Short mmCIF file of C-alpha atoms and ligand atoms in Angstrom, two decimals:
data_model
loop_
_atom_site.label_atom_id
_atom_site.label_comp_id
_atom_site.label_asym_id
_atom_site.label_seq_id
_atom_site.Cartn_x
_atom_site.Cartn_y
_atom_site.Cartn_z
CA UNK A 1 104.37 127.59 121.09
CA UNK A 2 104.89 128.47 117.45
CA UNK A 3 108.38 128.20 115.96
CA UNK A 4 109.45 129.78 112.69
CA UNK A 5 112.41 128.08 111.04
CA UNK A 6 115.24 130.46 110.19
CA UNK A 7 118.82 130.60 108.97
CA UNK A 8 121.05 128.79 111.46
CA UNK A 9 118.57 125.97 112.04
CA UNK A 10 119.52 122.35 111.35
CA UNK A 11 117.62 119.07 111.52
CA UNK A 12 119.33 116.06 113.07
CA UNK A 13 117.80 112.66 112.28
CA UNK A 14 119.34 110.35 114.87
CA UNK A 15 120.05 106.67 114.16
CA UNK A 16 116.89 105.80 112.20
CA UNK A 17 118.32 102.47 111.04
CA UNK A 18 116.76 99.12 110.20
CA UNK A 19 118.16 97.31 113.25
CA UNK A 20 116.24 99.68 115.55
CA UNK A 21 112.99 99.06 113.62
CA UNK A 22 110.63 96.04 113.87
CA UNK A 23 112.43 92.96 112.54
CA UNK A 24 115.83 94.43 113.40
CA UNK A 25 118.22 92.95 115.96
CA UNK A 26 117.59 95.75 118.49
CA UNK A 27 113.99 96.56 117.59
CA UNK A 28 112.48 99.48 119.49
CA UNK A 29 108.74 99.46 120.18
CA UNK A 30 106.68 101.62 117.81
CA UNK A 31 109.84 102.98 116.19
CA UNK A 32 108.33 102.89 112.68
CA UNK A 33 106.06 105.73 113.78
CA UNK A 34 108.94 108.22 113.69
CA UNK A 35 109.47 107.81 109.94
CA UNK A 36 106.45 109.68 108.50
CA UNK A 37 106.83 112.42 111.11
CA UNK A 38 110.52 112.87 110.34
CA UNK A 39 109.67 112.97 106.64
CA UNK A 40 107.46 116.00 107.33
CA UNK A 41 110.25 117.75 109.25
CA UNK A 42 112.70 116.88 106.46
CA UNK A 43 110.38 118.39 103.85
CA UNK A 44 110.13 121.61 105.90
CA UNK A 45 113.90 121.96 106.23
CA UNK A 46 114.45 121.16 102.56
CA UNK A 47 111.88 123.70 101.46
CA UNK A 48 113.89 126.37 103.32
CA UNK A 49 117.27 125.06 102.16
CA UNK A 50 118.22 124.34 105.76
CA UNK A 51 120.71 121.51 106.36
CA UNK A 52 119.66 117.99 107.31
CA UNK A 53 122.05 115.68 109.18
CA UNK A 54 121.51 111.93 109.58
CA UNK A 55 123.59 110.12 112.18
CA UNK A 56 124.10 106.38 112.22
CA UNK A 57 125.44 103.73 114.54
CA UNK A 58 128.16 102.16 112.38
CA UNK A 59 129.73 99.33 114.32
CA UNK A 60 132.44 96.81 113.36
CA UNK A 61 131.36 93.14 113.78
CA UNK A 62 133.37 92.83 117.02
CA UNK A 63 132.17 96.07 118.65
CA UNK A 64 132.64 96.34 122.42
CA UNK A 65 128.92 97.04 123.02
CA UNK A 66 127.91 93.61 121.64
CA UNK A 67 127.09 90.76 124.04
CA UNK A 68 129.75 88.35 122.64
CA UNK A 69 132.32 91.01 123.62
CA UNK A 70 130.73 91.42 127.07
CA UNK A 71 128.65 94.48 126.15
CA UNK A 72 124.97 95.17 126.89
CA UNK A 73 123.49 94.83 123.38
CA UNK A 74 122.95 92.16 120.77
CA UNK A 75 125.03 92.81 117.65
CA UNK A 76 123.36 95.64 115.73
CA UNK A 77 124.06 98.26 113.05
CA UNK A 78 127.12 96.51 111.66
CA UNK A 79 128.65 98.81 109.05
CA UNK A 80 127.64 98.11 105.45
CA UNK A 81 124.92 95.58 106.36
CA UNK A 82 121.15 95.97 105.78
CA UNK A 83 120.63 96.37 109.54
CA UNK A 84 122.76 99.51 109.53
CA UNK A 85 120.99 101.02 106.51
CA UNK A 86 118.46 103.80 106.68
CA UNK A 87 114.95 102.44 106.02
CA UNK A 88 113.66 102.84 102.48
CA UNK A 89 110.74 104.98 103.70
CA UNK A 90 112.96 107.64 105.27
CA UNK A 91 113.07 110.49 102.76
CA UNK A 92 116.54 111.88 103.35
CA UNK A 93 117.49 114.63 100.91
CA UNK A 94 120.19 113.97 98.31
CA UNK A 95 122.48 116.47 100.06
CA UNK A 96 122.01 114.99 103.56
CA UNK A 97 125.12 115.11 105.76
CA UNK A 98 125.70 111.57 107.07
CA UNK A 99 127.64 111.19 110.31
CA UNK A 100 128.77 107.69 111.38
CA UNK A 101 129.66 106.94 114.99
CA UNK A 102 131.09 104.18 117.20
CA UNK A 103 132.88 102.77 114.18
CA UNK A 104 135.91 101.22 115.86
CA UNK A 105 135.83 98.08 118.06
CA UNK A 106 136.79 99.76 121.34
CA UNK A 107 134.83 103.00 121.01
CA UNK A 108 131.19 103.34 122.15
CA UNK A 109 129.43 106.61 121.40
CA UNK A 110 125.78 107.09 122.32
CA UNK A 111 126.15 110.75 121.44
CA UNK A 112 126.20 111.84 117.82
CA UNK A 113 128.81 114.41 118.88
CA UNK A 114 131.31 111.65 119.74
CA UNK A 115 134.47 112.12 117.70
CA UNK A 116 133.74 115.79 117.05
CA UNK A 117 132.76 115.49 113.41
CA UNK A 118 129.13 116.53 113.82
CA UNK A 119 130.11 119.68 115.76
CA UNK A 120 132.61 120.62 113.03
CA UNK A 121 130.01 120.11 110.29
CA UNK A 122 127.41 122.13 112.19
CA UNK A 123 129.86 124.93 112.75
CA UNK A 124 130.78 124.92 109.06
CA UNK A 125 127.06 125.16 108.22
CA UNK A 126 126.58 128.04 110.67
CA UNK A 127 123.99 126.06 112.63
CA UNK A 128 122.99 127.35 116.05
CA UNK A 129 119.56 125.83 116.69
CA UNK A 130 119.27 122.05 116.43
CA UNK A 131 116.01 120.17 115.90
CA UNK A 132 116.74 116.66 117.14
CA UNK A 133 114.62 113.53 116.67
CA UNK A 134 115.06 109.82 115.98
CA UNK A 135 116.18 106.77 117.95
CA UNK A 136 116.56 106.17 120.76
CA UNK A 137 115.15 108.64 123.31
CA UNK A 138 117.01 107.08 126.25
CA UNK A 139 120.41 106.56 124.58
CA UNK A 140 121.54 108.33 121.46
CA UNK A 141 118.99 111.14 121.50
CA UNK A 142 119.51 111.78 125.23
CA UNK A 143 123.29 111.84 125.00
CA UNK A 144 123.32 113.90 121.81
CA UNK A 145 120.98 116.50 123.31
CA UNK A 146 123.13 116.74 126.45
CA UNK A 147 126.27 117.27 124.36
CA UNK A 148 124.51 119.80 122.13
CA UNK A 149 123.43 121.85 125.15
CA UNK A 150 126.93 121.61 126.61
CA UNK A 151 128.25 122.95 123.30
CA UNK A 152 125.79 125.89 123.61
CA UNK A 153 123.43 124.98 120.80
CA UNK A 154 119.76 125.75 121.30
CA UNK A 155 117.96 122.41 121.20
CA UNK A 156 114.42 121.63 120.11
CA UNK A 157 113.49 118.05 120.89
CA UNK A 158 111.04 116.56 118.38
CA UNK A 159 108.83 114.71 120.87
CA UNK A 160 106.60 113.30 118.15
CA UNK A 161 109.61 111.78 116.34
CA UNK A 162 111.51 109.91 119.09
CA UNK A 163 111.04 106.45 120.62
CA UNK A 164 112.77 104.78 123.58
CA UNK A 165 114.37 101.40 124.25
CA UNK A 166 112.83 101.42 127.77
CA UNK A 167 115.11 98.76 129.27
CA UNK A 168 113.40 99.99 132.45
CA UNK A 169 109.78 100.92 131.69
CA UNK A 170 110.11 104.66 132.33
CA UNK A 171 113.59 105.27 130.88
CA UNK A 172 112.11 107.21 127.95
CA UNK A 173 110.03 109.44 130.25
CA UNK A 174 112.98 110.08 132.50
CA UNK A 175 115.17 110.96 129.51
CA UNK A 176 112.55 113.48 128.29
CA UNK A 177 112.42 115.04 131.74
CA UNK A 178 116.20 115.27 131.96
CA UNK A 179 116.55 116.87 128.51
CA UNK A 180 113.85 119.41 129.39
CA UNK A 181 115.46 120.17 132.75
CA UNK A 182 118.78 120.82 130.99
CA UNK A 183 117.15 123.30 128.59
CA UNK A 184 115.85 121.42 125.56
CA UNK A 185 112.50 122.71 124.31
CA UNK A 186 109.97 120.01 123.40
CA UNK A 187 108.13 120.62 120.17
CA UNK A 188 105.73 118.78 117.85
CA UNK A 189 105.43 119.16 114.11
CA UNK A 190 102.21 121.19 114.44
CA UNK A 191 104.16 123.86 116.30
CA UNK A 192 106.36 124.69 113.31
CA UNK A 193 104.88 127.66 111.53
CA UNK A 194 104.92 126.83 107.83
C1 VGL B 1 121.75 103.12 120.48
C2 VGL B 1 121.59 101.22 121.75
C3 VGL B 1 122.76 100.75 121.22
C4 VGL B 1 121.19 104.42 120.03
C5 VGL B 1 122.93 102.66 119.94
O1 VGL B 1 121.61 104.90 118.97
O2 VGL B 1 120.32 104.97 120.74
N1 VGL B 1 121.09 102.40 121.39
N2 VGL B 1 123.42 101.47 120.31
ZN1 ZN B 2 125.05 100.76 119.03
#
């Protein structure tokens, strides 16, 4: 497949944050590998003046998803800490649209569409086709893609720029299958016609 980027396309860089990278509190295997690939996608979108969105997990210190509060995860991505920051190597454009999520103690949001702000920003930008990559395949990417399809966006899943938590060994594979079954189109960078 060869895909030409066009007006109405938007790139969504999902939760590429230090705590999901090696050395972080919720490190995902091989997650560093998404950074150079996402940088290439970012450069393509920038060159065409197409919008780039970066979502981030932005939790308070007592977030309900943390194990001390009875949740499933170690504390991670606490707002305004280095663990919640985007890694230095991620080349986000100066005009990136940053969308924070799950930023109150009682609210969990695996989907970047939680709260409705991303949808409003995308609508304001006139975006209809979403190119979604980042972390993690089996949580935030999966739930964001499902919401995007439900909201009638066309979704291209950047399979070379996602990595999974794999709490169960094949969670990432199953998430890819589910997203494809629901209508997301898997693409790799080489398939963008530049
Ligand atoms: C995520 C685990 C916990 C994600 C967020 O963004 O995929 N995963 N919090
Ligand atoms: Zn989280």
